[in-house]
PDB file of C-alpha atoms and ligand atoms in Angstrom:
ATOM      1  CA  MET U   1     -60.698  36.238-107.963  1.00  0.00           C
ATOM      2  CA  ALA U   2     -63.973  35.833-106.112  1.00  0.00           C
ATOM      3  CA  ALA U   3     -62.083  35.054-102.909  1.00  0.00           C
ATOM      4  CA  ARG U   4     -60.539  38.493-102.893  1.00  0.00           C
ATOM      5  CA  LYS U   5     -63.885  40.231-103.047  1.00  0.00           C
ATOM      6  CA  LYS U   6     -64.638  41.201 -99.489  1.00  0.00           C
ATOM      7  CA  ALA U   7     -68.275  41.568 -98.550  1.00  0.00           C
ATOM      8  CA  ALA U   8     -69.025  45.277 -98.580  1.00  0.00           C
ATOM      9  CA  PRO U   9     -69.888  46.477 -95.072  1.00  0.00           C
ATOM     10  CA  ARG U  10     -73.260  47.668 -96.236  1.00  0.00           C
ATOM     11  CA  ALA U  11     -75.118  46.553 -93.163  1.00  0.00           C
ATOM     12  CA  ILE U  12     -73.057  48.914 -91.011  1.00  0.00           C
ATOM     13  CA  ARG U  13     -74.770  52.222 -90.547  1.00  0.00           C
ATOM     14  CA  GLN U  14     -72.289  54.930 -91.318  1.00  0.00           C
ATOM     15  CA  ASP U  15     -72.875  58.589 -90.985  1.00  0.00           C
ATOM     16  CA  ALA U  16     -72.576  60.522 -94.224  1.00  0.00           C
ATOM     17  CA  ILE U  17     -68.998  61.636 -93.607  1.00  0.00           C
ATOM     18  CA  ALA U  18     -67.747  58.215 -92.523  1.00  0.00           C
ATOM     19  CA  LEU U  19     -69.373  56.728 -95.615  1.00  0.00           C
ATOM     20  CA  LEU U  20     -67.668  59.185 -97.961  1.00  0.00           C
ATOM     21  CA  LYS U  21     -64.295  58.762 -96.256  1.00  0.00           C
ATOM     22  CA  ALA U  22     -64.535  54.981 -96.563  1.00  0.00           C
ATOM     23  CA  GLU U  23     -65.226  55.382-100.282  1.00  0.00           C
ATOM     24  CA  HIS U  24     -62.275  57.760-100.626  1.00  0.00           C
ATOM     25  CA  ARG U  25     -59.990  55.101 -99.082  1.00  0.00           C
ATOM     26  CA  GLU U  26     -61.449  52.467-101.398  1.00  0.00           C
ATOM     27  CA  VAL U  27     -60.706  54.578-104.456  1.00  0.00           C
ATOM     28  CA  GLU U  28     -57.167  55.348-103.252  1.00  0.00           C
ATOM     29  CA  ASP U  29     -56.602  51.631-102.803  1.00  0.00           C
ATOM     30  CA  LEU U  30     -57.774  50.992-106.367  1.00  0.00           C
ATOM     31  CA  PHE U  31     -55.393  53.621-107.727  1.00  0.00           C
ATOM     32  CA  GLU U  32     -52.528  51.909-105.892  1.00  0.00           C
ATOM     33  CA  ARG U  33     -53.565  48.591-107.352  1.00  0.00           C
ATOM     34  CA  PHE U  34     -53.612  50.183-110.797  1.00  0.00           C
ATOM     35  CA  GLU U  35     -50.026  51.363-110.323  1.00  0.00           C
ATOM     36  CA  SER U  36     -48.773  47.943-109.349  1.00  0.00           C
ATOM     37  CA  ALA U  37     -50.789  45.991-111.952  1.00  0.00           C
ATOM     38  CA  ARG U  38     -48.535  44.371-114.526  1.00  0.00           C
ATOM     39  CA  THR U  39     -50.726  43.759-117.518  1.00  0.00           C
ATOM     40  CA  GLY U  40     -52.733  46.107-119.674  1.00  0.00           C
ATOM     41  CA  ALA U  41     -55.854  43.992-119.199  1.00  0.00           C
ATOM     42  CA  ARG U  42     -55.518  44.186-115.431  1.00  0.00           C
ATOM     43  CA  LYS U  43     -54.952  47.945-115.584  1.00  0.00           C
ATOM     44  CA  GLU U  44     -58.035  48.371-117.743  1.00  0.00           C
ATOM     45  CA  ALA U  45     -60.155  46.290-115.365  1.00  0.00           C
ATOM     46  CA  ILE U  46     -58.999  48.306-112.346  1.00  0.00           C
ATOM     47  CA  ALA U  47     -59.448  51.606-114.198  1.00  0.00           C
ATOM     48  CA  ALA U  48     -62.998  50.598-115.166  1.00  0.00           C
ATOM     49  CA  GLU U  49     -63.755  49.795-111.540  1.00  0.00           C
ATOM     50  CA  VAL U  50     -62.274  53.007-110.204  1.00  0.00           C
ATOM     51  CA  CYS U  51     -64.105  55.074-112.835  1.00  0.00           C
ATOM     52  CA  ALA U  52     -67.442  53.387-112.045  1.00  0.00           C
ATOM     53  CA  LYS U  53     -66.959  53.862-108.284  1.00  0.00           C
ATOM     54  CA  LEU U  54     -65.934  57.494-108.705  1.00  0.00           C
ATOM     55  CA  THR U  55     -68.900  58.187-110.978  1.00  0.00           C
ATOM     56  CA  VAL U  56     -71.323  56.793-108.413  1.00  0.00           C
ATOM     57  CA  HIS U  57     -69.524  58.533-105.532  1.00  0.00           C
ATOM     58  CA  ALA U  58     -69.642  61.911-107.267  1.00  0.00           C
ATOM     59  CA  GLN U  59     -73.284  61.467-108.218  1.00  0.00           C
ATOM     60  CA  VAL U  60     -74.319  60.642-104.646  1.00  0.00           C
ATOM     61  CA  GLU U  61     -72.401  63.668-103.369  1.00  0.00           C
ATOM     62  CA  GLU U  62     -74.070  65.912-105.930  1.00  0.00           C
ATOM     63  CA  GLU U  63     -77.575  64.557-105.412  1.00  0.00           C
ATOM     64  CA  LEU U  64     -77.572  64.342-101.626  1.00  0.00           C
ATOM     65  CA  PHE U  65     -74.454  65.442 -99.784  1.00  0.00           C
ATOM     66  CA  TYR U  66     -73.659  68.771-101.405  1.00  0.00           C
ATOM     67  CA  PRO U  67     -77.288  70.004-101.253  1.00  0.00           C
ATOM     68  CA  ALA U  68     -77.402  69.043 -97.553  1.00  0.00           C
ATOM     69  CA  ALA U  69     -74.147  70.952 -97.020  1.00  0.00           C
ATOM     70  CA  ARG U  70     -75.506  74.003 -98.829  1.00  0.00           C
ATOM     71  CA  SER U  71     -78.628  73.991 -96.736  1.00  0.00           C
ATOM     72  CA  VAL U  72     -76.742  74.302 -93.433  1.00  0.00           C
ATOM     73  CA  LEU U  73     -73.480  76.089 -94.239  1.00  0.00           C
ATOM     74  CA  PRO U  74     -73.191  79.871 -94.088  1.00  0.00           C
ATOM     75  CA  ALA U  75     -73.014  81.582 -97.474  1.00  0.00           C
ATOM     76  CA  ALA U  76     -69.234  82.099 -97.207  1.00  0.00           C
ATOM     77  CA  ASP U  77     -68.643  78.372 -96.868  1.00  0.00           C
ATOM     78  CA  GLU U  78     -70.867  77.523 -99.804  1.00  0.00           C
ATOM     79  CA  ASP U  79     -67.881  78.468-101.966  1.00  0.00           C
ATOM     80  CA  LEU U  80     -66.354  75.163-100.921  1.00  0.00           C
ATOM     81  CA  VAL U  81     -69.334  73.320-102.374  1.00  0.00           C
ATOM     82  CA  ASP U  82     -69.155  75.379-105.562  1.00  0.00           C
ATOM     83  CA  GLU U  83     -65.474  74.518-105.949  1.00  0.00           C
ATOM     84  CA  ALA U  84     -66.106  70.852-105.267  1.00  0.00           C
ATOM     85  CA  THR U  85     -68.851  70.819-107.906  1.00  0.00           C
ATOM     86  CA  VAL U  86     -66.531  72.355-110.507  1.00  0.00           C
ATOM     87  CA  GLU U  87     -63.841  69.840-109.590  1.00  0.00           C
ATOM     88  CA  HIS U  88     -66.301  66.994-110.122  1.00  0.00           C
ATOM     89  CA  GLN U  89     -66.713  68.142-113.703  1.00  0.00           C
ATOM     90  CA  THR U  90     -62.970  67.816-114.270  1.00  0.00           C
ATOM     91  CA  VAL U  91     -63.055  64.347-112.699  1.00  0.00           C
ATOM     92  CA  LYS U  92     -65.904  63.376-115.029  1.00  0.00           C
ATOM     93  CA  ASP U  93     -64.049  64.722-118.059  1.00  0.00           C
ATOM     94  CA  LEU U  94     -60.983  62.652-117.183  1.00  0.00           C
ATOM     95  CA  ILE U  95     -63.146  59.561-116.606  1.00  0.00           C
ATOM     96  CA  ALA U  96     -64.796  60.068-119.999  1.00  0.00           C
ATOM     97  CA  LYS U  97     -61.363  60.405-121.581  1.00  0.00           C
ATOM     98  CA  ILE U  98     -60.119  57.197-119.959  1.00  0.00           C
ATOM     99  CA  GLY U  99     -63.258  55.463-121.210  1.00  0.00           C
ATOM    100  CA  THR U 100     -62.177  56.154-124.772  1.00  0.00           C
ATOM    101  CA  MET U 101     -58.641  54.818-124.229  1.00  0.00           C
ATOM    102  CA  SER U 102     -56.989  51.458-123.862  1.00  0.00           C
ATOM    103  CA  ALA U 103     -53.879  50.418-121.985  1.00  0.00           C
ATOM    104  CA  ALA U 104     -52.054  50.365-125.306  1.00  0.00           C
ATOM    105  CA  ASP U 105     -52.429  54.125-125.676  1.00  0.00           C
ATOM    106  CA  ASP U 106     -49.281  56.140-124.989  1.00  0.00           C
ATOM    107  CA  LEU U 107     -51.007  58.477-122.577  1.00  0.00           C
ATOM    108  CA  TYR U 108     -53.182  55.885-120.828  1.00  0.00           C
ATOM    109  CA  GLU U 109     -51.148  55.559-117.643  1.00  0.00           C
ATOM    110  CA  ALA U 110     -50.495  59.284-117.520  1.00  0.00           C
ATOM    111  CA  THR U 111     -54.207  60.037-117.819  1.00  0.00           C
ATOM    112  CA  VAL U 112     -55.093  57.641-114.995  1.00  0.00           C
ATOM    113  CA  LYS U 113     -52.275  59.145-112.933  1.00  0.00           C
ATOM    114  CA  VAL U 114     -53.599  62.662-113.483  1.00  0.00           C
ATOM    115  CA  LEU U 115     -57.069  61.463-112.453  1.00  0.00           C
ATOM    116  CA  SER U 116     -55.581  59.902-109.330  1.00  0.00           C
ATOM    117  CA  GLU U 117     -53.716  63.072-108.387  1.00  0.00           C
ATOM    118  CA  TYR U 118     -56.692  65.253-109.110  1.00  0.00           C
ATOM    119  CA  VAL U 119     -58.958  63.068-107.000  1.00  0.00           C
ATOM    120  CA  LYS U 120     -56.388  63.149-104.190  1.00  0.00           C
ATOM    121  CA  HIS U 121     -56.478  66.940-104.221  1.00  0.00           C
ATOM    122  CA  HIS U 122     -60.287  67.004-104.303  1.00  0.00           C
ATOM    123  CA  VAL U 123     -60.575  64.466-101.481  1.00  0.00           C
ATOM    124  CA  LYS U 124     -58.128  66.455 -99.346  1.00  0.00           C
ATOM    125  CA  GLU U 125     -60.282  69.567 -99.664  1.00  0.00           C
ATOM    126  CA  GLU U 126     -63.450  67.647 -98.834  1.00  0.00           C
ATOM    127  CA  GLU U 127     -61.924  65.946 -95.820  1.00  0.00           C
ATOM    128  CA  GLN U 128     -59.904  68.848 -94.440  1.00  0.00           C
ATOM    129  CA  GLU U 129     -62.199  71.761 -95.214  1.00  0.00           C
ATOM    130  CA  LEU U 130     -65.756  70.814 -96.073  1.00  0.00           C
ATOM    131  CA  PHE U 131     -66.381  67.862 -93.729  1.00  0.00           C
ATOM    132  CA  PRO U 132     -65.128  69.583 -90.535  1.00  0.00           C
ATOM    133  CA  LYS U 133     -67.347  72.598 -91.234  1.00  0.00           C
ATOM    134  CA  LEU U 134     -70.336  70.343 -91.692  1.00  0.00           C
ATOM    135  CA  ARG U 135     -69.630  68.426 -88.475  1.00  0.00           C
ATOM    136  CA  LYS U 136     -70.165  71.651 -86.543  1.00  0.00           C
ATOM    137  CA  ARG U 137     -73.630  72.207 -88.006  1.00  0.00           C
ATOM    138  CA  GLU U 138     -77.030  70.916 -87.056  1.00  0.00           C
ATOM    139  CA  VAL U 139     -77.428  68.177 -89.586  1.00  0.00           C
ATOM    140  CA  ASP U 140     -78.520  64.589 -89.101  1.00  0.00           C
ATOM    141  CA  LEU U 141     -75.510  62.917 -90.654  1.00  0.00           C
ATOM    142  CA  THR U 142     -76.760  59.455 -89.757  1.00  0.00           C
ATOM    143  CA  ALA U 143     -80.051  59.862 -91.618  1.00  0.00           C
ATOM    144  CA  LEU U 144     -78.208  61.470 -94.526  1.00  0.00           C
ATOM    145  CA  GLY U 145     -75.701  58.609 -94.551  1.00  0.00           C
ATOM    146  CA  GLN U 146     -78.516  56.091 -94.770  1.00  0.00           C
ATOM    147  CA  ARG U 147     -80.079  57.840 -97.728  1.00  0.00           C
ATOM    148  CA  MET U 148     -76.691  58.097 -99.418  1.00  0.00           C
ATOM    149  CA  ALA U 149     -75.892  54.409 -98.857  1.00  0.00           C
ATOM    150  CA  GLN U 150     -79.241  53.470-100.353  1.00  0.00           C
ATOM    151  CA  ARG U 151     -78.737  55.664-103.395  1.00  0.00           C
ATOM    152  CA  ARG U 152     -75.153  54.403-103.856  1.00  0.00           C
ATOM    153  CA  ASP U 153     -76.345  50.803-103.751  1.00  0.00           C
ATOM    154  CA  GLU U 154     -79.052  51.551-106.327  1.00  0.00           C
ATOM    155  CA  LEU U 155     -76.535  53.173-108.654  1.00  0.00           C
ATOM    156  CA  LEU U 156     -73.901  50.469-108.144  1.00  0.00           C
ATOM    157  CA  ALA U 157     -76.498  47.781-108.870  1.00  0.00           C
ATOM    158  CA  ARG U 158     -77.211  49.541-112.144  1.00  0.00           C
ATOM    159  CA  VAL U 159     -73.512  49.600-113.027  1.00  0.00           C
ATOM    160  CA  GLU U 160     -73.244  45.904-112.181  1.00  0.00           C
ATOM    161  CA  ARG U 161     -76.363  45.059-114.207  1.00  0.00           C
ATOM    162  CA  VAL U 162     -74.982  46.700-117.309  1.00  0.00           C
ATOM    163  CA  GLY U 163     -71.574  45.192-116.651  1.00  0.00           C
ATOM    164  CA  ARG U 164     -68.460  47.267-116.796  1.00  0.00           C
ATOM    165  CA  PRO U 165     -69.365  50.654-118.160  1.00  0.00           C
ATOM    166  CA  PRO U 166     -68.741  50.594-121.904  1.00  0.00           C
ATOM    167  CA  LYS U 167     -65.813  52.574-123.163  1.00  0.00           C
ATOM    168  CA  GLY U 168     -66.522  56.253-123.390  1.00  0.00           C
ATOM    169  CA  ARG U 169     -69.554  56.068-121.136  1.00  0.00           C
ATOM    170  CA  THR U 170     -67.974  55.852-117.732  1.00  0.00           C
ATOM    171  CA  GLY U 171     -68.202  59.594-117.234  1.00  0.00           C
ATOM    172  CA  ALA U 172     -71.918  59.839-117.851  1.00  0.00           C
ATOM    173  CA  ALA U 173     -74.195  60.185-114.872  1.00  0.00           C
ATOM    174  CA  LEU U 174     -76.278  57.111-114.308  1.00  0.00           C
ATOM    175  CA  SER U 175     -79.803  58.181-115.117  1.00  0.00           C
ATOM    176  CA  ALA U 176     -82.350  57.945-112.346  1.00  0.00           C
TER     177      ALA U 176
HETATM  178 FE1  LIG V 201     -66.432  65.066-104.266  1.00  0.00          FE
HETATM  179 FE1  LIG V 202     -65.803  62.665-102.153  1.00  0.00          FE
END
């Protein structure tokens, strides 16, 4: 178990977009692992991890990345940030729902699958529409990436301290 845990490349300085893309790939990988997991306990453990990572990811985007995007994008492109923010709420609702379920529930796998597909759609819009627009703007993505990595690590440490988020609480924002 411990052997599989790769050291997170936290020492590497990533710009904000590279950091978010790496997290997107990490979450996609977890969803694949969920699909191939054979036992309910394993599925629940992977779902708890993916929900915790998504919660932290969304919170860092909302606290730091989206406001930075709003501050440099023209008004017309701010719609993308509005849409992304609304989509986060749906992601959080699904995470909260999964937190109340167990692998024994009839709709458990379907609910995780819907979350996975929804996240895929959301990620595609971020990566294909929002990120390229932001790359063209005057914004220090390296400094932003550093602040985001720091905030993510703070929030992840909190999740780890409290253990796996208790059922029903995975969708809640981690309070400052
Ligand atoms: Fe997002
Ligand atoms: Fe994202």
